Coordinates of N, CA, C and O in Angstrom, one line a residue:
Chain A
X1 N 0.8 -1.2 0.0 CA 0.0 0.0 0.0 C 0.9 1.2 0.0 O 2.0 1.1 0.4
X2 N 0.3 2.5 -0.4 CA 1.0 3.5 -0.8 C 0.7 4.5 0.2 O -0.5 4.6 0.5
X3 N 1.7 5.4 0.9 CA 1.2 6.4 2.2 C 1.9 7.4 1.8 O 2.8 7.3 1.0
X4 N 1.2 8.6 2.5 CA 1.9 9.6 3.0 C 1.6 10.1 4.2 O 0.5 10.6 4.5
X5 N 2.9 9.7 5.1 CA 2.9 10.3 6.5 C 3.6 11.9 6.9 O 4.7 12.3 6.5
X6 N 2.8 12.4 7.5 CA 3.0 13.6 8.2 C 3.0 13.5 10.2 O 2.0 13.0 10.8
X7 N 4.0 14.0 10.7 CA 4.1 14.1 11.6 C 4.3 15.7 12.3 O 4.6 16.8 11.8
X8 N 3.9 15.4 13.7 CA 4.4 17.2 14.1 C 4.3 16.8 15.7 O 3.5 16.5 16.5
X9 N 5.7 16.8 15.6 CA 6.1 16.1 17.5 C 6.6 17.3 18.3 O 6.5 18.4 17.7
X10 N 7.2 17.3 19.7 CA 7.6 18.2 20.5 C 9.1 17.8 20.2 O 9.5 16.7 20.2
X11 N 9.7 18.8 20.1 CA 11.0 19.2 20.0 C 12.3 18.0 20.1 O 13.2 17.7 19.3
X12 N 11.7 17.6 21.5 CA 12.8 16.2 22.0 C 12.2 15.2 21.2 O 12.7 14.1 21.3
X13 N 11.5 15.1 20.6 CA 10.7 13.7 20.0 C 10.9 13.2 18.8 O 10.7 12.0 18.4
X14 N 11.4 14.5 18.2 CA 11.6 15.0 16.2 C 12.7 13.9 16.1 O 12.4 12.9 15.5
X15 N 13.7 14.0 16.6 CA 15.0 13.2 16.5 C 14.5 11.7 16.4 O 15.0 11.2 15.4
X16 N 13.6 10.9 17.0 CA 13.1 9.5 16.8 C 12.1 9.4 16.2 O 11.5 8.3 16.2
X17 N 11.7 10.5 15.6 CA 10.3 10.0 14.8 C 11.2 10.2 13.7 O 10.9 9.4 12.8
X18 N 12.0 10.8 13.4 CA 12.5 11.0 12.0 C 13.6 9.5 11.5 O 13.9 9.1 10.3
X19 N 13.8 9.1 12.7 CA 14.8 8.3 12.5 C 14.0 7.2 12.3 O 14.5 6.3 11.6
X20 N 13.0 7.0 12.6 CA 12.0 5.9 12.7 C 11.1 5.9 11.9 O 10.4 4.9 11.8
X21 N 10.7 6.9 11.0 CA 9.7 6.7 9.8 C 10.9 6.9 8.2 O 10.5 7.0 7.1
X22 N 12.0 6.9 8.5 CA 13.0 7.0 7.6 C 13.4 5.5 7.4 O 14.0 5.0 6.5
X23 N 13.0 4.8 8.7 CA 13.4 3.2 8.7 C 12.2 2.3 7.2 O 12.3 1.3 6.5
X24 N 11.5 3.0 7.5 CA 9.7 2.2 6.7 C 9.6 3.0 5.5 O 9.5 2.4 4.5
X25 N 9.8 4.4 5.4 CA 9.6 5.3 4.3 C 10.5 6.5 4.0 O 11.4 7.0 4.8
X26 N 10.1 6.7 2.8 CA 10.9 7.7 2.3 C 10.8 8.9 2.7 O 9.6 9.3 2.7
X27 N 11.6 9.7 3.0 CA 11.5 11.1 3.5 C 11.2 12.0 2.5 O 11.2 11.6 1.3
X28 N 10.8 13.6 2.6 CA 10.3 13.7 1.2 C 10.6 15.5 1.5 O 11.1 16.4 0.9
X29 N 10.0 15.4 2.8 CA 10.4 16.9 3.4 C 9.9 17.1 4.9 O 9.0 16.6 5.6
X30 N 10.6 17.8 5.1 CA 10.4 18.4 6.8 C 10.1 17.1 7.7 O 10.9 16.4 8.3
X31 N 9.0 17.0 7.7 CA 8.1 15.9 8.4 C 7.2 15.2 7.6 O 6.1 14.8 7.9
X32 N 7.8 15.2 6.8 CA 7.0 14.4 5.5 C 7.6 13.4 4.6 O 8.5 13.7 3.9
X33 N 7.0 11.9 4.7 CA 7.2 11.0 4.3 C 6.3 10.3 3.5 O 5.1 10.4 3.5
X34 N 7.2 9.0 2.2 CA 6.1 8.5 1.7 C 6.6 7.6 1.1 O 7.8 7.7 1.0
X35 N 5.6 6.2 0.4 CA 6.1 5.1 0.2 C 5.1 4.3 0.1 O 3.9 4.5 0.3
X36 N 5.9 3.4 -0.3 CA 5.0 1.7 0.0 C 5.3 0.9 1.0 O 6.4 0.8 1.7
X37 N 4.3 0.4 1.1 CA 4.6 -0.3 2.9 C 3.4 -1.4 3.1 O 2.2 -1.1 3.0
X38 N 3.6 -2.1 3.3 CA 2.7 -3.7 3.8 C 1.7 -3.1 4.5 O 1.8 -1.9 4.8
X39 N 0.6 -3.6 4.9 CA 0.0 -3.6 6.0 C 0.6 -3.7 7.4 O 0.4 -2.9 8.2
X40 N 1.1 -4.5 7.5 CA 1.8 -4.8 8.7 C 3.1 -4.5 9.2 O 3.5 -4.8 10.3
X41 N 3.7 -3.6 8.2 CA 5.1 -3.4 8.1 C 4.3 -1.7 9.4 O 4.7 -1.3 10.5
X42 N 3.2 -1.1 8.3 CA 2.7 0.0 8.5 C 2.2 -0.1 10.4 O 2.6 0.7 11.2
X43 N 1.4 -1.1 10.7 CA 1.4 -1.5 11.8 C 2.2 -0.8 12.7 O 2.2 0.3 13.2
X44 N 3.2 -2.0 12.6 CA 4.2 -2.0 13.2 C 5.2 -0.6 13.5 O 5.8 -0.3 14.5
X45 N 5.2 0.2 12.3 CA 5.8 2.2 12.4 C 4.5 2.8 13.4 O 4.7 3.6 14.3
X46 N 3.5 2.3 13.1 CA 2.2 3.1 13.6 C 2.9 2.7 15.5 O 3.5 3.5 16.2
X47 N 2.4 1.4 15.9 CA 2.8 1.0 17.3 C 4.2 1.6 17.3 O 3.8 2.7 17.8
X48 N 5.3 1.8 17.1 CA 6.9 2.4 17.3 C 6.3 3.7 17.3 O 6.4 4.2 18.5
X49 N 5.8 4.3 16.7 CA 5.3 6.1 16.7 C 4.6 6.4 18.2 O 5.1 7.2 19.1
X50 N 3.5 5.6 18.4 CA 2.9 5.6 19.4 C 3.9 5.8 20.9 O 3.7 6.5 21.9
X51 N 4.8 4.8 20.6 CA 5.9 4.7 21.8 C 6.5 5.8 21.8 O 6.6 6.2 22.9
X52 N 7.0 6.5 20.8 CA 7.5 7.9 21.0 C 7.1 9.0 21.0 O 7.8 9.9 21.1
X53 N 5.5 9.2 20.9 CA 4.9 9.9 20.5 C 4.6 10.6 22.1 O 5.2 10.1 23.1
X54 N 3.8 11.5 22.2 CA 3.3 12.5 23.3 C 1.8 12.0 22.6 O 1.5 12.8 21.6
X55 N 0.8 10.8 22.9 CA -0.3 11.1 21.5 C -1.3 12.4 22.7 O -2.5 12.5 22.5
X56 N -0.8 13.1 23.6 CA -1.6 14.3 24.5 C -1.1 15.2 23.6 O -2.0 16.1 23.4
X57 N -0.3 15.4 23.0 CA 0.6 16.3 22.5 C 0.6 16.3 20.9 O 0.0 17.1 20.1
X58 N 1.4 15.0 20.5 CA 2.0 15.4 19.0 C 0.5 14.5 18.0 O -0.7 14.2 18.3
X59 N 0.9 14.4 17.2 CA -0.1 14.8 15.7 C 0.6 13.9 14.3 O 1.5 14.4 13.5
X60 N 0.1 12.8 14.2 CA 0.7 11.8 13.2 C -0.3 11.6 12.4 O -1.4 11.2 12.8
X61 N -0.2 11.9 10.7 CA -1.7 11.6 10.1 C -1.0 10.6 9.0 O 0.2 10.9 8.7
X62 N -1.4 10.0 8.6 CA -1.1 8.7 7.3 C -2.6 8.8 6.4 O -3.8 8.4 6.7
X63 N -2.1 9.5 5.5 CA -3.1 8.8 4.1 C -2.7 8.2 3.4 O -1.8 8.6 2.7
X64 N -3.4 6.6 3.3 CA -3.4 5.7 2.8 C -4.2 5.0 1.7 O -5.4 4.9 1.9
X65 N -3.5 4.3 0.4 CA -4.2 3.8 -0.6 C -3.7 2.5 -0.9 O -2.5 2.3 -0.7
X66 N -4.5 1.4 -1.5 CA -3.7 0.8 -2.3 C -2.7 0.6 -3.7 O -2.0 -0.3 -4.1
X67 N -3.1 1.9 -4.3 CA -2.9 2.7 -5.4 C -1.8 3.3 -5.7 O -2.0 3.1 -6.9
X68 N -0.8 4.0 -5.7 CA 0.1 5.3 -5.7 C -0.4 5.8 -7.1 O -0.3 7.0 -7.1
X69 N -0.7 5.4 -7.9 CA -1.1 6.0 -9.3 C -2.0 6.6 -9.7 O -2.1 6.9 -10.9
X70 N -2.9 6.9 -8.7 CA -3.6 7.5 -8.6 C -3.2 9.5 -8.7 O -3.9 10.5 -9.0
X71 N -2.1 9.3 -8.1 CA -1.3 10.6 -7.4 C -0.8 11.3 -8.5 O -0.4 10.7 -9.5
X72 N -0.6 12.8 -8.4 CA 0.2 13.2 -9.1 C 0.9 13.9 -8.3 O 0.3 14.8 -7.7
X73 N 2.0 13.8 -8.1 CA 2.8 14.8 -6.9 C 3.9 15.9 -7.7 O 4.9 15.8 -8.5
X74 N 3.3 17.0 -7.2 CA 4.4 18.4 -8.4 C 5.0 19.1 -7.0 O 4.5 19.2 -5.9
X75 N 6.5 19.6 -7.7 CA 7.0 19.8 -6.6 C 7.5 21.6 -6.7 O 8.2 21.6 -7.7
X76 N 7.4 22.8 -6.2 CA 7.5 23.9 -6.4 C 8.7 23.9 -5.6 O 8.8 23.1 -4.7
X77 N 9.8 24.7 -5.8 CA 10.9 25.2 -5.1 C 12.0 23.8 -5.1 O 12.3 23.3 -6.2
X78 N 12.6 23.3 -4.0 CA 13.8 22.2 -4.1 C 13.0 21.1 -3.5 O 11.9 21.1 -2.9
X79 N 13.5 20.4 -3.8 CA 13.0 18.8 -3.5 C 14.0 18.1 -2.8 O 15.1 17.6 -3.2
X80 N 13.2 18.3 -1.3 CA 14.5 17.8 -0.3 C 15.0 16.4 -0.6 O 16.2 16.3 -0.9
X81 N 14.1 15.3 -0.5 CA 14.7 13.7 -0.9 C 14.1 13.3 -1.9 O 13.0 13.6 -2.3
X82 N 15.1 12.4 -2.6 CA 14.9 12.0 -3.7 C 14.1 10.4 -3.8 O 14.9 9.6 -3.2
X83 N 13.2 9.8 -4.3 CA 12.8 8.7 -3.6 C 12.5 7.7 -4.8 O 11.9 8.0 -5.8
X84 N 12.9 6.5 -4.3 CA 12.3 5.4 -5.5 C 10.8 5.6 -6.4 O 10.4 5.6 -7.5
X85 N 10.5 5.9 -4.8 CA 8.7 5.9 -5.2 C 7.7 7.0 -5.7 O 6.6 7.3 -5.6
X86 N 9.2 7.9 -6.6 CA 8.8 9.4 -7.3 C 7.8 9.0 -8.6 O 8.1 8.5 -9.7
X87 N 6.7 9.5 -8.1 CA 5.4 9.1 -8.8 C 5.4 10.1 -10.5 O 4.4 10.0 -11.2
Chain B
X1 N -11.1 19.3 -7.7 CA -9.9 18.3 -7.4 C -9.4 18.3 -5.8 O -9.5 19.2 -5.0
X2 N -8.9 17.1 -5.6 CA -8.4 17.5 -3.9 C -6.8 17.3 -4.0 O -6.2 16.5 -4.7
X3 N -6.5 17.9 -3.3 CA -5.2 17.9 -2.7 C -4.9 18.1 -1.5 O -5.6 18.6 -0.6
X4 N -3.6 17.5 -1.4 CA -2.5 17.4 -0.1 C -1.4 18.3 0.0 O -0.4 17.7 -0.4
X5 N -1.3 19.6 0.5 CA -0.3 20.3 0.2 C 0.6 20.6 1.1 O 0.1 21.0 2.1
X6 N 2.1 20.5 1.2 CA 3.1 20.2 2.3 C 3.9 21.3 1.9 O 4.1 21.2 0.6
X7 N 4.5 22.5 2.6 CA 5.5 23.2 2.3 C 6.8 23.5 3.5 O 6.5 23.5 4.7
X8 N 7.9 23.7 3.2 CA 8.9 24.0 4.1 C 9.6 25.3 3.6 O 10.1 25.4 2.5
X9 N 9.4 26.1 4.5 CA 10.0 27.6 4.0 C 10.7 28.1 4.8 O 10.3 27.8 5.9
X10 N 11.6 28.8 5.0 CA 12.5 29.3 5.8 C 11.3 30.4 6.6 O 10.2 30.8 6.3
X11 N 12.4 30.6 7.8 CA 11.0 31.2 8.8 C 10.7 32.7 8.5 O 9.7 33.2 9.0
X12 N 11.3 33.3 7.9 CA 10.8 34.7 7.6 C 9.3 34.5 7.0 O 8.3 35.2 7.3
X13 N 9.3 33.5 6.0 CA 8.4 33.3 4.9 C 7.0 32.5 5.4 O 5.9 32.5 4.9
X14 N 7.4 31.9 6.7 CA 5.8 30.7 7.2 C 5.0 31.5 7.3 O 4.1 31.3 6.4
X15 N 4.9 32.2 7.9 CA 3.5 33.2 8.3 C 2.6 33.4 6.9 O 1.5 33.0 6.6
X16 N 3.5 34.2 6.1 CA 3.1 34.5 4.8 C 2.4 33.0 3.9 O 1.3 33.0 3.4
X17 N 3.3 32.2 4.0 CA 2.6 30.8 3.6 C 1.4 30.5 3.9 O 0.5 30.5 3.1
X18 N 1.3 30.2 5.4 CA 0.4 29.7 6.4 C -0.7 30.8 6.1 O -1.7 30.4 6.6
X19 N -1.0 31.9 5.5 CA -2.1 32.9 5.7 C -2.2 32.5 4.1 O -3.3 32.3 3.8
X20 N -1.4 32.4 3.2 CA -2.0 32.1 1.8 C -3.1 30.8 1.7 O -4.3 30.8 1.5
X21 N -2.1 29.7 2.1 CA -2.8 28.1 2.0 C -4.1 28.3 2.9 O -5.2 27.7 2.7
X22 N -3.8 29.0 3.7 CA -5.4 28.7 4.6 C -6.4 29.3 4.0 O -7.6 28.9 4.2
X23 N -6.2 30.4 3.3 CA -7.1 30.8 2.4 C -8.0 30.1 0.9 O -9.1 30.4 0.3
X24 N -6.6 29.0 0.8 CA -7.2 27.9 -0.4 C -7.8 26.8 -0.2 O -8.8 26.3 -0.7
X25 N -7.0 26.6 0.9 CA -7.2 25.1 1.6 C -7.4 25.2 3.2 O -7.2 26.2 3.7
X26 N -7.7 23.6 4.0 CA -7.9 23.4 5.0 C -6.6 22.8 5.5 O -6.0 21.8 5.1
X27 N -6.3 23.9 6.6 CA -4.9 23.5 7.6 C -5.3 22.1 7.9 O -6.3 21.7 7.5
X28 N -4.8 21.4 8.5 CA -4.2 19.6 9.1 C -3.6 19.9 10.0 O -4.2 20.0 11.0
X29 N -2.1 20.0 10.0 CA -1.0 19.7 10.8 C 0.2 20.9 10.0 O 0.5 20.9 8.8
X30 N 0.6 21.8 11.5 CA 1.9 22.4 11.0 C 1.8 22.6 9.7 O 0.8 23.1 9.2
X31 N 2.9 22.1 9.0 CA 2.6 22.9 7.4 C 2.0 22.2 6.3 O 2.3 22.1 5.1
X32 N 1.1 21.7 7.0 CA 0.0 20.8 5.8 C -1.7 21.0 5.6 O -2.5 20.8 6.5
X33 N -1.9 21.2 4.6 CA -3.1 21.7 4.2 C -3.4 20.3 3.1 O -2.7 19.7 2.3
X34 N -4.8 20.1 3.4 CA -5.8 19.3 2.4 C -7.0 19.8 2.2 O -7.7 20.4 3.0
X35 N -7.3 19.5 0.8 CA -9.0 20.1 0.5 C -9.3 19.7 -0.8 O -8.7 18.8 -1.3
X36 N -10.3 20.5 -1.5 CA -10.7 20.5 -2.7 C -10.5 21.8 -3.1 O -10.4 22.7 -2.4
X37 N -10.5 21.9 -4.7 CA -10.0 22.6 -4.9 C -9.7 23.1 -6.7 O -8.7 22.5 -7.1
X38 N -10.3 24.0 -7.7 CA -10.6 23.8 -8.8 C -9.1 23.7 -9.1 O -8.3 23.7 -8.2
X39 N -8.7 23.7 -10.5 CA -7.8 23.9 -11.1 C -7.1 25.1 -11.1 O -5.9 25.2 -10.9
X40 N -8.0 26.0 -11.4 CA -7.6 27.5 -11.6 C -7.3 28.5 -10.5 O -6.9 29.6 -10.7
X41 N -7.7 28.0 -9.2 CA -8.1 28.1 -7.9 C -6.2 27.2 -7.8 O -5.4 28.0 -7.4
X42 N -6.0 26.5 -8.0 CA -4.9 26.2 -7.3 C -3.5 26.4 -8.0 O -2.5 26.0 -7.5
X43 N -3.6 27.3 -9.5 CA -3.1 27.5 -10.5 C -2.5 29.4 -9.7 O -1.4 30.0 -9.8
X44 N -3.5 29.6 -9.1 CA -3.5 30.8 -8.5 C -2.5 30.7 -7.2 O -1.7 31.5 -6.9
X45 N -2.8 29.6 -6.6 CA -2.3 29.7 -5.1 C -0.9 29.2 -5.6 O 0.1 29.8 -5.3
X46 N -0.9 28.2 -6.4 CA 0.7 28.5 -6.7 C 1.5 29.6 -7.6 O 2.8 29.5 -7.5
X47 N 1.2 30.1 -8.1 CA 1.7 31.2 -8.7 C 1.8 32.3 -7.3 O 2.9 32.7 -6.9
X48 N 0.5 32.7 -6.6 CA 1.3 33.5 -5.4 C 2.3 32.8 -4.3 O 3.2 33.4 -3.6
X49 N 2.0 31.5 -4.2 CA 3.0 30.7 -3.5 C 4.8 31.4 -4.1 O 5.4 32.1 -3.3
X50 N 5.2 31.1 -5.2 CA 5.9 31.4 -6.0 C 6.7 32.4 -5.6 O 7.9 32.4 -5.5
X51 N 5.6 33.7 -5.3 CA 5.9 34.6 -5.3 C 6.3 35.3 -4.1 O 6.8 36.5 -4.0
X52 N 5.9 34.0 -2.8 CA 6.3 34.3 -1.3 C 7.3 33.9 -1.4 O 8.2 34.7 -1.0
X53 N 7.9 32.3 -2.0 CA 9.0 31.6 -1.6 C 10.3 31.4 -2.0 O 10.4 31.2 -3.2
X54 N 11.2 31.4 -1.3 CA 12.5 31.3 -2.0 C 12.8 30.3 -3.0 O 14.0 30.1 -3.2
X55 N 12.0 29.8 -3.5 CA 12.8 28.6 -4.7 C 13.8 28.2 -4.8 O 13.9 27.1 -5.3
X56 N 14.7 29.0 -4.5 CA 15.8 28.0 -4.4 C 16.7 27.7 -3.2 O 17.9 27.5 -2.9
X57 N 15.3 27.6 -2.5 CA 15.7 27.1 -0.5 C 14.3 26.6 -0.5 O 14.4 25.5 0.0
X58 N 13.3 26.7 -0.6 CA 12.2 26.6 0.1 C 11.5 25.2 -0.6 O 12.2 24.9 -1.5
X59 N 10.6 24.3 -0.4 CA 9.9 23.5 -1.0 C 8.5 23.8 -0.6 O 8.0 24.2 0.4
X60 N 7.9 23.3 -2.0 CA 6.8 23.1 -1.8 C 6.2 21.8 -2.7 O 6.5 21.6 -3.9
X61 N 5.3 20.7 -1.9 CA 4.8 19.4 -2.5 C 3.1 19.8 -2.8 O 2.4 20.1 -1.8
X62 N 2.7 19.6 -4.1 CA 1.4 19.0 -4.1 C 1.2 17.8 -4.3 O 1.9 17.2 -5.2
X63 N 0.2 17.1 -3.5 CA -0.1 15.7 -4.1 C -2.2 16.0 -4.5 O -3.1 16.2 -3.6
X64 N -2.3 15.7 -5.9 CA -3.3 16.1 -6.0 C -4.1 14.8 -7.1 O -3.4 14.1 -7.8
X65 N -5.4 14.7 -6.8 CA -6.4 13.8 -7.8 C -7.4 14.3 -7.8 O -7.6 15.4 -7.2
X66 N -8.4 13.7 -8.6 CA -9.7 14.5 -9.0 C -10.5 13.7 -8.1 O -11.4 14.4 -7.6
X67 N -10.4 12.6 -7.7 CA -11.0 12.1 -6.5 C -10.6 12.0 -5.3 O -9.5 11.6 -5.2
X68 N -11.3 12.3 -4.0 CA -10.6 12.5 -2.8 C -11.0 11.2 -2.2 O -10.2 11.0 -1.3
X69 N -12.4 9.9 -2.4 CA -13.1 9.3 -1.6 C -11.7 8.0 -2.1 O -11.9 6.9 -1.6
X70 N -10.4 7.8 -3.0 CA -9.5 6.8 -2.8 C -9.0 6.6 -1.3 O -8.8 5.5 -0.8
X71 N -8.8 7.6 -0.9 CA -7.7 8.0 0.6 C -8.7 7.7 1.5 O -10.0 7.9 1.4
X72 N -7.9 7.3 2.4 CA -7.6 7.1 3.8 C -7.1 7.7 4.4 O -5.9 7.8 4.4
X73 N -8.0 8.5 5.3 CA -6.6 9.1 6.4 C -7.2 8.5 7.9 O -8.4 8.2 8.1
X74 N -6.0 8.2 8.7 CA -6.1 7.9 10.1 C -5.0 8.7 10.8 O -3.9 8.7 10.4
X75 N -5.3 9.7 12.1 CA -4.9 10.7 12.9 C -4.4 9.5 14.2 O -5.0 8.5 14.7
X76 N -3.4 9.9 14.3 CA -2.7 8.9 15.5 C -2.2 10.4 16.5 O -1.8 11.4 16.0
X77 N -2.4 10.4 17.7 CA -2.3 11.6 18.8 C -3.8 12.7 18.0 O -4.8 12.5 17.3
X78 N -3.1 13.8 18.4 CA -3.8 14.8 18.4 C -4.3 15.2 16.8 O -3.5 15.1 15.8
X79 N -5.6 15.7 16.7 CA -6.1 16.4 15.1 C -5.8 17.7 15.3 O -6.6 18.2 16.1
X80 N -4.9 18.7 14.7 CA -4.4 19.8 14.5 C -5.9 20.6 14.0 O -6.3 21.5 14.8
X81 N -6.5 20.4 13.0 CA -7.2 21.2 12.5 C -8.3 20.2 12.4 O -8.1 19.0 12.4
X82 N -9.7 20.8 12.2 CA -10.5 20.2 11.7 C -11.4 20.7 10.2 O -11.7 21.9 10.2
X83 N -11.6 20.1 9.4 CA -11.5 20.0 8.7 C -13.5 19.9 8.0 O -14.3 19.3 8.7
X84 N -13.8 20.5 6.7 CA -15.0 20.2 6.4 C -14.7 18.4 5.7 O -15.4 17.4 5.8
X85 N -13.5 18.6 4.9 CA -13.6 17.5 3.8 C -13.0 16.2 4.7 O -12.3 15.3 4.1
X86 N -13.0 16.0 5.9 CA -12.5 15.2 6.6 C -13.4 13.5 6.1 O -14.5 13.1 6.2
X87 N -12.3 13.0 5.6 CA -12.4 11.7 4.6 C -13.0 10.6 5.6 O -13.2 9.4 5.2

């Protein structure tokens, strides 16, 4: 399945969520990630996020398809990572 | 059409961003906006986008389709914004 995750953590937190959705997906910018990912692969980032997460606090959203081609993704200005799964 | 719109701008420039996009679209999280959205209507927002951002520092991602009911979204912690077109 095809995602794009956005996150927005507290300050001490940025450091393991980044390290940890860079493990499952591609990074893409800032706090934004994307990719293909199993069902259960996705699970499993989802439970790890949770463990680092503040969920009182921080803010994780995933839109999910089984599709990616559906997408068209245009990019204005620089294009921080470069990714297999450039649609 | 709907889209998913993610930007990273150097900080002189957010404010200015953040008051454009919210004008097009519906805030989410930090610097992400989703909504619907005509052609010409978003033809517009990036052309003044353009004209806030440094281009050759700044990024901006659209991810856009003519259908919004393919996506999935699931909020893990907190929902930043709420949203009319909330999927």
């Amino acid at each position: 399945m095809y995602v794009i995750l956005v996150y927005d953590c507290g300050e001490k937190r940025v450091a393991k969520m980044l390290k940890l959705c860079r493990k499952y997906l591609n990074w893409i910018q800032n706090s934004v990630f994307e990719g293909e990912i199993s069902e259960s692969k996705l699970m499993e980032l989802k439970n790890h996020a949770k463990d680092i997460m503040n969920v009182e606090i921080d803010s994780l959203i995933i839109f999910s398809n089984s599709n990616s081609h559906w997408l068209q993704k245009e990019i204005v200005g620089q294009e921080r990572g470069s990714t297999d799964t450039f649609l």
